[in-house]
Coordinates of N, CA and C in Angstrom, one line a residue:
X1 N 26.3 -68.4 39.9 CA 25.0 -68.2 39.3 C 24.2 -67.3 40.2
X2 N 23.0 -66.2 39.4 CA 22.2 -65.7 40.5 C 21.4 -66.3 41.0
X3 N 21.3 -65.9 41.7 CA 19.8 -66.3 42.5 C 18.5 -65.8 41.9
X4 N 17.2 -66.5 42.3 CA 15.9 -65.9 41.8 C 15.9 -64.6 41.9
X5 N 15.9 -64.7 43.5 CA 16.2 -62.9 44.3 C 16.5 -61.9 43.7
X6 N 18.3 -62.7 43.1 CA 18.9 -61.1 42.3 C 18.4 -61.1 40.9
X7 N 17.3 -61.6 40.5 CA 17.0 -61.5 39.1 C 16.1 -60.7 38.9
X8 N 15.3 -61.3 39.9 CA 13.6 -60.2 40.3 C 14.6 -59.2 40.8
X9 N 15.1 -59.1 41.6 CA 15.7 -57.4 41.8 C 16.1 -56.4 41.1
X10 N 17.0 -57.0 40.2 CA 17.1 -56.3 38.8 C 16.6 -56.0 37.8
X11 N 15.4 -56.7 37.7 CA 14.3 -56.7 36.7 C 13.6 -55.7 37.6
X12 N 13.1 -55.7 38.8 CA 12.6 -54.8 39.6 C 13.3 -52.9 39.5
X13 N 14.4 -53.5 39.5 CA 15.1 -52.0 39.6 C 14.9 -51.6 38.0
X14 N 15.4 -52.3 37.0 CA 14.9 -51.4 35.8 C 13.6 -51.2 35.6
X15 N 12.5 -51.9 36.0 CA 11.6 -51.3 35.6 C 11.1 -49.6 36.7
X16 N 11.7 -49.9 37.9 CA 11.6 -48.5 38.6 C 12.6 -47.5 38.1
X17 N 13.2 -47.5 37.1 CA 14.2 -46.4 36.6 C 13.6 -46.3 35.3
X18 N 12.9 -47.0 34.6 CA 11.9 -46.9 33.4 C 11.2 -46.2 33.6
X19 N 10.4 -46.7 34.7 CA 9.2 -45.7 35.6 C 9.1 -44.5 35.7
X20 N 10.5 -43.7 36.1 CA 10.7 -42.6 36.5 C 11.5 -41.9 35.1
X21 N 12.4 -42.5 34.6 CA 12.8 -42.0 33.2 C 11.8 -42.0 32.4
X22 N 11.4 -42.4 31.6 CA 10.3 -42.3 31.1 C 9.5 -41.0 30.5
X23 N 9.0 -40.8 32.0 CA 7.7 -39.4 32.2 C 8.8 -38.8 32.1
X24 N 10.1 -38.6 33.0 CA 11.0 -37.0 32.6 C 11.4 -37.2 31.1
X25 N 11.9 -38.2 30.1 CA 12.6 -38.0 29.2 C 11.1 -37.3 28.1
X26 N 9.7 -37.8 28.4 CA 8.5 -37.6 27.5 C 9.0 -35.7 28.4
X27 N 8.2 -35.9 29.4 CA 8.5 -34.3 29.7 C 9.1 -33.2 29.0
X28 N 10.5 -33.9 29.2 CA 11.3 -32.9 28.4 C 11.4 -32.4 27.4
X29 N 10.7 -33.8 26.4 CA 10.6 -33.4 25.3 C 9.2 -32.2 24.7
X30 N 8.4 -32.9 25.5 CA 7.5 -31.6 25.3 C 7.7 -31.0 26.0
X31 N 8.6 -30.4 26.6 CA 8.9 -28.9 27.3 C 9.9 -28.1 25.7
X32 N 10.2 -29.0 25.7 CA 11.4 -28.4 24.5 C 10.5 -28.0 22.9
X33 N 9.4 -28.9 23.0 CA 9.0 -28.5 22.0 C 7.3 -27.0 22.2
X34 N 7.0 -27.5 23.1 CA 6.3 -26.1 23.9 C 7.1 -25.0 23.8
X35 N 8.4 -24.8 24.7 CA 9.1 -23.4 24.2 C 9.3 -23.1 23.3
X36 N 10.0 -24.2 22.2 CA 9.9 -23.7 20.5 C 8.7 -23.0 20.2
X37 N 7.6 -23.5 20.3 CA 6.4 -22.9 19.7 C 5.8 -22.0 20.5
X38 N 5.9 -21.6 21.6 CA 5.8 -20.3 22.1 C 6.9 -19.3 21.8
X39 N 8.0 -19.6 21.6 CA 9.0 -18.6 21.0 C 8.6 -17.9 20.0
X40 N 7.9 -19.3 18.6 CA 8.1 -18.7 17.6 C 6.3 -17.8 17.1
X41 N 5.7 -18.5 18.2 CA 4.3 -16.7 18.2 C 4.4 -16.0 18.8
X42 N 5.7 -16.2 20.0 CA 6.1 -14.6 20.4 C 6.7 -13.9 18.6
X43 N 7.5 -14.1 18.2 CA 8.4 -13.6 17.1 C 7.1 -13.1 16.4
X44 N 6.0 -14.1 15.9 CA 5.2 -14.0 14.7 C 3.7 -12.8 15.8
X45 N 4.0 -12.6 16.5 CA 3.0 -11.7 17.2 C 4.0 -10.1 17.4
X46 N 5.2 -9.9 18.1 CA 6.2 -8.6 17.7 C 6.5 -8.7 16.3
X47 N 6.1 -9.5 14.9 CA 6.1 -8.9 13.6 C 5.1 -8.7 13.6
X48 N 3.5 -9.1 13.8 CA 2.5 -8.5 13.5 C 1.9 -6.4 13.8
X49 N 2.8 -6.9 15.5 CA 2.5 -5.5 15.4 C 3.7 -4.6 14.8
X50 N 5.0 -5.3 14.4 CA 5.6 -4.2 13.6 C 4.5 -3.8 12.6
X51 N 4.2 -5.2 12.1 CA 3.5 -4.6 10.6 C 2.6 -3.3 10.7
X52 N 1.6 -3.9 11.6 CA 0.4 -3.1 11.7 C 1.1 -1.4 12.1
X53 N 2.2 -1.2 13.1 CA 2.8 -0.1 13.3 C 3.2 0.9 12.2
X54 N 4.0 0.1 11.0 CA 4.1 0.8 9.6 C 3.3 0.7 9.0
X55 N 2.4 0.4 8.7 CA 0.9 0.1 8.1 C 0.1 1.5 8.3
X56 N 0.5 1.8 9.7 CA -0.6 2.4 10.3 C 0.1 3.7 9.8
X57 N 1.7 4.2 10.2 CA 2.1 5.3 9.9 C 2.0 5.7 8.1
X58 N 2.3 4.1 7.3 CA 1.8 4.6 5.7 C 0.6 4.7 5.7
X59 N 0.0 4.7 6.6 CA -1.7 5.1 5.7 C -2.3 6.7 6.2
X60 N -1.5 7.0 7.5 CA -1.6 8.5 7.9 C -0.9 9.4 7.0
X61 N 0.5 8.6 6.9 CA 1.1 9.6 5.6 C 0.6 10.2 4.5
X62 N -0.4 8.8 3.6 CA -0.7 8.9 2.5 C -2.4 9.9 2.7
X63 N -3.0 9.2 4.0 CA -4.0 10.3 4.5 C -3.7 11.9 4.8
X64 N -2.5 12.1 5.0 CA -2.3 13.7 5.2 C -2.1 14.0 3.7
X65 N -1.5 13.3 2.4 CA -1.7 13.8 1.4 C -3.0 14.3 0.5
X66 N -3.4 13.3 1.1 CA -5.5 13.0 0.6 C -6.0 14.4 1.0
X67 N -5.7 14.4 2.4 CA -6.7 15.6 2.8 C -5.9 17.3 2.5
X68 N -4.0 17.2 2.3 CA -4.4 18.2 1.3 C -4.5 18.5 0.3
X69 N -4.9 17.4 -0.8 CA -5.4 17.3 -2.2 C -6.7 17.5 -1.8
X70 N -7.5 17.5 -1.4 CA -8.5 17.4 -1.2 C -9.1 19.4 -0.8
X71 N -8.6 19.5 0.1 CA -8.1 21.4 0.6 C -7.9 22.0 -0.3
X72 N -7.2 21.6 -1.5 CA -5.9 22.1 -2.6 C -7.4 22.7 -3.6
X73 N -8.4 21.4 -3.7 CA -8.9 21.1 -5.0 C -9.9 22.1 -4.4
X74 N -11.0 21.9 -3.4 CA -11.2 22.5 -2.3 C -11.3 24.4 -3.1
X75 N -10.0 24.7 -3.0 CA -9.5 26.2 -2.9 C -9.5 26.2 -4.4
X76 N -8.8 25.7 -5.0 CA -9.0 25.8 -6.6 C -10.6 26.5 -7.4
X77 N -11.6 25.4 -6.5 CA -13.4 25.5 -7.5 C -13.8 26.3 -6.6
X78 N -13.7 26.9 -5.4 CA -14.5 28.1 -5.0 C -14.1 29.3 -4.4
X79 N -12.4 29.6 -4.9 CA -11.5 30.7 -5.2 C -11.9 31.2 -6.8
X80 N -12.6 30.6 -7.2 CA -12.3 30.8 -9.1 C -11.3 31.6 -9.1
X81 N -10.1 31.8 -8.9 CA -9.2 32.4 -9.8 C -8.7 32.2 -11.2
X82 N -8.0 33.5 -11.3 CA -7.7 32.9 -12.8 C -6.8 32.0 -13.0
X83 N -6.1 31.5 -14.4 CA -5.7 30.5 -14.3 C -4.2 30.7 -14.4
X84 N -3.8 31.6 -14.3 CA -2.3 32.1 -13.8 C -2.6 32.2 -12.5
X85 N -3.1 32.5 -11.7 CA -3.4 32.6 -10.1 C -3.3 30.9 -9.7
X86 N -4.4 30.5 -10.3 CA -4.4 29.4 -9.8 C -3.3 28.4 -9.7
X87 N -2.3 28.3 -11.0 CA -0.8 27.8 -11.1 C -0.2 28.5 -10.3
X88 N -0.3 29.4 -9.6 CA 0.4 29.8 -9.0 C 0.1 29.2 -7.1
X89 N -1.3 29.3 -7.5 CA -1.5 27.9 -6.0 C -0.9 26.8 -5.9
X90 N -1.1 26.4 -7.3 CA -0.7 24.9 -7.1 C 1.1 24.8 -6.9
X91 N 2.3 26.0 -7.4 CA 3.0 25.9 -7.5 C 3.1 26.0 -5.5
X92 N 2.8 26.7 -5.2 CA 2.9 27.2 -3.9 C 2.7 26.3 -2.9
X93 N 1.5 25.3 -3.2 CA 1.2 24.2 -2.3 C 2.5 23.2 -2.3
X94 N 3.0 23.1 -3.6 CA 4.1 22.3 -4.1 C 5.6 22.5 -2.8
X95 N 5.9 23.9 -3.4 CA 6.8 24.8 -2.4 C 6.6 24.7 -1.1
X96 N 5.3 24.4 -0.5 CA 4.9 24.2 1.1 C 5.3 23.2 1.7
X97 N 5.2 22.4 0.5 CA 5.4 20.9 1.3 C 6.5 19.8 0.3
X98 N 7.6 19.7 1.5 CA 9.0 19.3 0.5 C 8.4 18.1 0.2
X99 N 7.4 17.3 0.9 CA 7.1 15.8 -0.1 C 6.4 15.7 -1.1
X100 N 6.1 16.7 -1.7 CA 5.3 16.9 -2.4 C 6.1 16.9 -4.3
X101 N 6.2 16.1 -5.5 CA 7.3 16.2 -5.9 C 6.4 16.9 -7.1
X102 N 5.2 17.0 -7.3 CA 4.1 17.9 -8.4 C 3.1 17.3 -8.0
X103 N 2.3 18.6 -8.1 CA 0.7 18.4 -8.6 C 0.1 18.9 -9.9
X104 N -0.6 18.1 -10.3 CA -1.1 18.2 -12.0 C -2.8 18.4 -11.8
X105 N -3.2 18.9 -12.4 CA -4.8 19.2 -13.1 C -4.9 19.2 -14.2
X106 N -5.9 18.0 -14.4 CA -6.2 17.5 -15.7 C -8.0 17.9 -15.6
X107 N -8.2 18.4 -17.2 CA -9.7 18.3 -17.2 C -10.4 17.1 -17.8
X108 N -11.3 16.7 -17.6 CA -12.3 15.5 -17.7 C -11.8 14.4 -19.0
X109 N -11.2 14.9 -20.0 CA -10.7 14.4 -21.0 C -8.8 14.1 -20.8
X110 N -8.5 14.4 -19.8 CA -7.3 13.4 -19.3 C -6.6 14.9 -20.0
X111 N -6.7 16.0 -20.4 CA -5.7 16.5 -20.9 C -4.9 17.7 -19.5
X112 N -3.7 17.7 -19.6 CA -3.0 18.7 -18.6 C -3.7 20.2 -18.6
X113 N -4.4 20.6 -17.9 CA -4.8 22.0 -18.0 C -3.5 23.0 -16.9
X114 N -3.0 22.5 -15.7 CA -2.3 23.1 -15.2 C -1.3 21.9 -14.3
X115 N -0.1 23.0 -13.9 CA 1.0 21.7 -13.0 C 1.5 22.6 -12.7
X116 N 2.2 22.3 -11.0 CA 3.6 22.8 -10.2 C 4.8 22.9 -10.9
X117 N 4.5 22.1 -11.7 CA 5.9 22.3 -12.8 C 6.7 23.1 -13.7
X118 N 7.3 23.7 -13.7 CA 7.8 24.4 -14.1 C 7.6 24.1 -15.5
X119 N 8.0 22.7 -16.3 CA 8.4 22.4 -17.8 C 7.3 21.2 -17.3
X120 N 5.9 21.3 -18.2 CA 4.9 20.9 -17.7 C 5.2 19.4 -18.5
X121 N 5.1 18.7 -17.2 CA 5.5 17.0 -17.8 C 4.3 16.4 -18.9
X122 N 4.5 15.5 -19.3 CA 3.5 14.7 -20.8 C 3.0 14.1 -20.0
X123 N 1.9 14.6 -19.4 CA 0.9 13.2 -19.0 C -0.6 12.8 -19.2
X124 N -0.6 11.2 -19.3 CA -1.9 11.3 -19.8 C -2.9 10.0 -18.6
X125 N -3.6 10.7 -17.7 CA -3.8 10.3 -16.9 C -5.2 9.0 -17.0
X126 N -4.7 8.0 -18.8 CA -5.6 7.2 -19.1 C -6.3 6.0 -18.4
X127 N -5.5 5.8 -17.4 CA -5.8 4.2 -17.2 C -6.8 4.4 -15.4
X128 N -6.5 5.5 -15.2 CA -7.6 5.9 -13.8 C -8.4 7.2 -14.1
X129 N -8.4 7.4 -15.4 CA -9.6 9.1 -15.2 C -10.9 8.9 -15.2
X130 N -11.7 7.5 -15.3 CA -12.6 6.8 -15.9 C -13.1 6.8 -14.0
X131 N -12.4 6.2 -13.5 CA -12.7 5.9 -12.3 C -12.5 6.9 -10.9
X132 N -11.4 7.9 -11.4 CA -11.6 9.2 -10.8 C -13.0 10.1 -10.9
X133 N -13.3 10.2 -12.0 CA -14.5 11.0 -13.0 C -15.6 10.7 -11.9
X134 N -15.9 8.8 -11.6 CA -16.6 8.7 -10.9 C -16.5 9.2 -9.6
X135 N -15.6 9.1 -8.8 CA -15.8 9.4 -7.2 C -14.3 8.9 -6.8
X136 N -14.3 7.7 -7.4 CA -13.1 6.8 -6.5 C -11.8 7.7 -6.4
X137 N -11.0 7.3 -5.4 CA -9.4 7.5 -5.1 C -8.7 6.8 -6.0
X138 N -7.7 7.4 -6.8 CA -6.7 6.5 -7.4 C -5.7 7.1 -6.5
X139 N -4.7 5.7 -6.4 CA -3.3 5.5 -5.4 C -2.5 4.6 -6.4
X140 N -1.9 5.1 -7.2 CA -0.8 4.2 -8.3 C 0.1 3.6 -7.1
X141 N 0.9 2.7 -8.7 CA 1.5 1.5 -7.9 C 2.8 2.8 -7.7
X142 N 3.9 2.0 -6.7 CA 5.4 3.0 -6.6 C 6.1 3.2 -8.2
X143 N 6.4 4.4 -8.3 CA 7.5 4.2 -9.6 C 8.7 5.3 -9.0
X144 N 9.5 5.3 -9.6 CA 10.4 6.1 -9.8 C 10.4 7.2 -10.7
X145 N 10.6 8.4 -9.7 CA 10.1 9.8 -10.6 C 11.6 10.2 -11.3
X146 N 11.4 11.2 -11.9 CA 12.5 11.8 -12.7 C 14.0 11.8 -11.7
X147 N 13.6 12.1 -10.6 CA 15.2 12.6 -9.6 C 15.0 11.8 -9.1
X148 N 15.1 10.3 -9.7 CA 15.2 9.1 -9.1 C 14.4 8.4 -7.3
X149 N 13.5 9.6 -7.0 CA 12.9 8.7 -5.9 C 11.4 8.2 -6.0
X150 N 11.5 7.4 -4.9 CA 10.1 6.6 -5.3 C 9.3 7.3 -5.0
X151 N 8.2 7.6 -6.0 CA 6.9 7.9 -5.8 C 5.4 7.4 -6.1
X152 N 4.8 8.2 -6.2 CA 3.3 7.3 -6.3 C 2.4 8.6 -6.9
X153 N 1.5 8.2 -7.8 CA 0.1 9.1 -7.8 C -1.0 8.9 -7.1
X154 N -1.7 10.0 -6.9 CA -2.7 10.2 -5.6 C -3.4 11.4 -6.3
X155 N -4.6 10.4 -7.1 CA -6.0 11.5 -8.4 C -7.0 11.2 -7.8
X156 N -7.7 12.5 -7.7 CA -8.5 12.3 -6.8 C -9.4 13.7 -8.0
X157 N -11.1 13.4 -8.0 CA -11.8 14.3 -8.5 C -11.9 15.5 -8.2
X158 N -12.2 16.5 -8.9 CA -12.2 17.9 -8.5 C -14.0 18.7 -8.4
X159 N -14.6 18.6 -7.7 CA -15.9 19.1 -7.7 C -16.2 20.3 -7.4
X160 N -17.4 20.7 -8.3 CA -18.0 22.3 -8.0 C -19.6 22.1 -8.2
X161 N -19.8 22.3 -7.1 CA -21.3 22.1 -7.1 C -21.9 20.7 -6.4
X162 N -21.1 19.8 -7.2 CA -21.3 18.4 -7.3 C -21.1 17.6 -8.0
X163 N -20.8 18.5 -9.1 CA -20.6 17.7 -10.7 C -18.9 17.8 -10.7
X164 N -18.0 16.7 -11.1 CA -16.6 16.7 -11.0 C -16.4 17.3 -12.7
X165 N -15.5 18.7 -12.5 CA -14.9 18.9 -13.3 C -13.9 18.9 -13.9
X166 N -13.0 17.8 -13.1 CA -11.4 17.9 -13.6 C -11.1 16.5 -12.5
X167 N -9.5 16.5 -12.5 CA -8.7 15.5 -12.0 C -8.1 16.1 -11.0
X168 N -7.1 16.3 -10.1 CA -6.6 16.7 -9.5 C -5.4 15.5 -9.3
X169 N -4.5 15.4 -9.7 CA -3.1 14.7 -8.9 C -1.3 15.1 -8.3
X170 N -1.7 14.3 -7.6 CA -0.5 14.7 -6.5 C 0.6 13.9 -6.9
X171 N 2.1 14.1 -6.5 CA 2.6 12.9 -6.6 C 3.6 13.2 -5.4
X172 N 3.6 12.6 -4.3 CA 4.3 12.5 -3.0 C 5.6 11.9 -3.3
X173 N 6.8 12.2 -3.2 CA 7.7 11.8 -2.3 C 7.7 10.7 -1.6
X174 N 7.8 9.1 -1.9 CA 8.3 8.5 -0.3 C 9.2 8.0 0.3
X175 N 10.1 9.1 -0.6 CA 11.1 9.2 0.5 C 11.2 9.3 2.0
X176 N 10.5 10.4 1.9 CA 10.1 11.1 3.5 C 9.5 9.4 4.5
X177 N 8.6 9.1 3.7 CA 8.1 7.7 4.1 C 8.7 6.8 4.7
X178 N 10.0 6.4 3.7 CA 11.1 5.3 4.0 C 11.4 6.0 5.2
X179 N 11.9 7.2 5.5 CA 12.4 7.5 6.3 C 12.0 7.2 7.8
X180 N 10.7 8.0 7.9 CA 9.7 7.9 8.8 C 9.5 6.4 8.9
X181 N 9.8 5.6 8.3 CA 9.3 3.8 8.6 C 11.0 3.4 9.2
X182 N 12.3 3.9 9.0 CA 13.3 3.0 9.1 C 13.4 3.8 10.8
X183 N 12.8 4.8 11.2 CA 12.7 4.8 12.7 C 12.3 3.6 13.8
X184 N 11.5 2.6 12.5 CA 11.0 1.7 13.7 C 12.1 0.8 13.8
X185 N 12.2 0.2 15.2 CA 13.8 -0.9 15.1 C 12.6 -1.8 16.4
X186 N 13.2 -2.8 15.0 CA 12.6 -4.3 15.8 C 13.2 -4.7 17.1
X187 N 12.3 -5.0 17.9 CA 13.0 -5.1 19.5 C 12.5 -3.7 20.2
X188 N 12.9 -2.7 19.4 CA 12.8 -1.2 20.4 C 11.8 -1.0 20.3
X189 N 10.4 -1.4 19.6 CA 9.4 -0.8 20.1 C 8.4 -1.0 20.6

């Protein structure tokens, strides 16, 4: 039989191994669950700035188209040329810049007055001429153009004086876009 001694002793020793197990086993566990969740807002902080990274390069992109629609339309109302001259700007701006897949001019009534295009496409620029007319930017959603790549419209008003006389639209390529975006490699930047 034991003794009192070895009873309290053993009762003594587990609770000093409780004592000390215990705080390390709690420890550990929130050590284990602290680095999980630091892990996972390192990950969710290097996706934010991916985001913001290609965010920032699609909005320059689509900004360098703006401001030369904008130049284009610009040269159009206070070149008055004629209107074989002037197709022939627009064809040329087209030719300058390979992202560029047409630009169209429409007058106030949505009808095609002039295009880069060769075989002048059917368009009827109803569902944003209302709000071009006024001032605003239209930026269509992505579609798919004729030669299969994704593009977008970019109508923007055409002013002389002050008073908007027409439409002006672009339709970019973003191709070039995809491209310029599959440069970024997660980790490498």
């Amino acid at each position: 039989m034991m003794s009192k001694f070895n009873k309290i002793s053993i009762k003594l020793l587990v609770v000093l191994i409780l004592c000390g197990l215990v705080p390390l086993v709690l420890f550990g566990v929130y050590s284990i669950q602290k680095a999980k969740q630091t892990s996972i807002d390192t990950v969710l902080i290097a996706n934010q700035e991916i985001a913001n990274q290609v965010a920032g390069r699609m909005s320059q992109y689509l900004q360098n188209f703006i401001t030369i629609q904008q130049a284009l339309s610009e040269n159009l109302e206070t070149l008055k040329l004629s209107h074989v001259h002037n197709q022939k700007v627009l064809r040329s701006y087209s030719f300058k810049f390979d992202e560029i897949n047409a630009i169209n001019l429409f007058d106030l009534q949505g009808k095609l007055v002039m295009s880069s295009e060769i075989m002048a496409p059917d368009l009827k620029p109803t569902e944003y001429i209302s709000n071009v007319i006024k001032g605003d930017l239209h930026i269509s959603e992505v579609y798919q153009s004729e030669d299969l790549t994704p593009t977008i419209t970019l109508a923007l008003p055409v002013k002389h004086l002050g008073n908007t006389t027409g439409i002006l639209a672009i339709e970019p390529d973003l191709f070039h876009l995809w491209q310029l975006i599959s440069k970024i490699r997660i980790g490498k930047n």
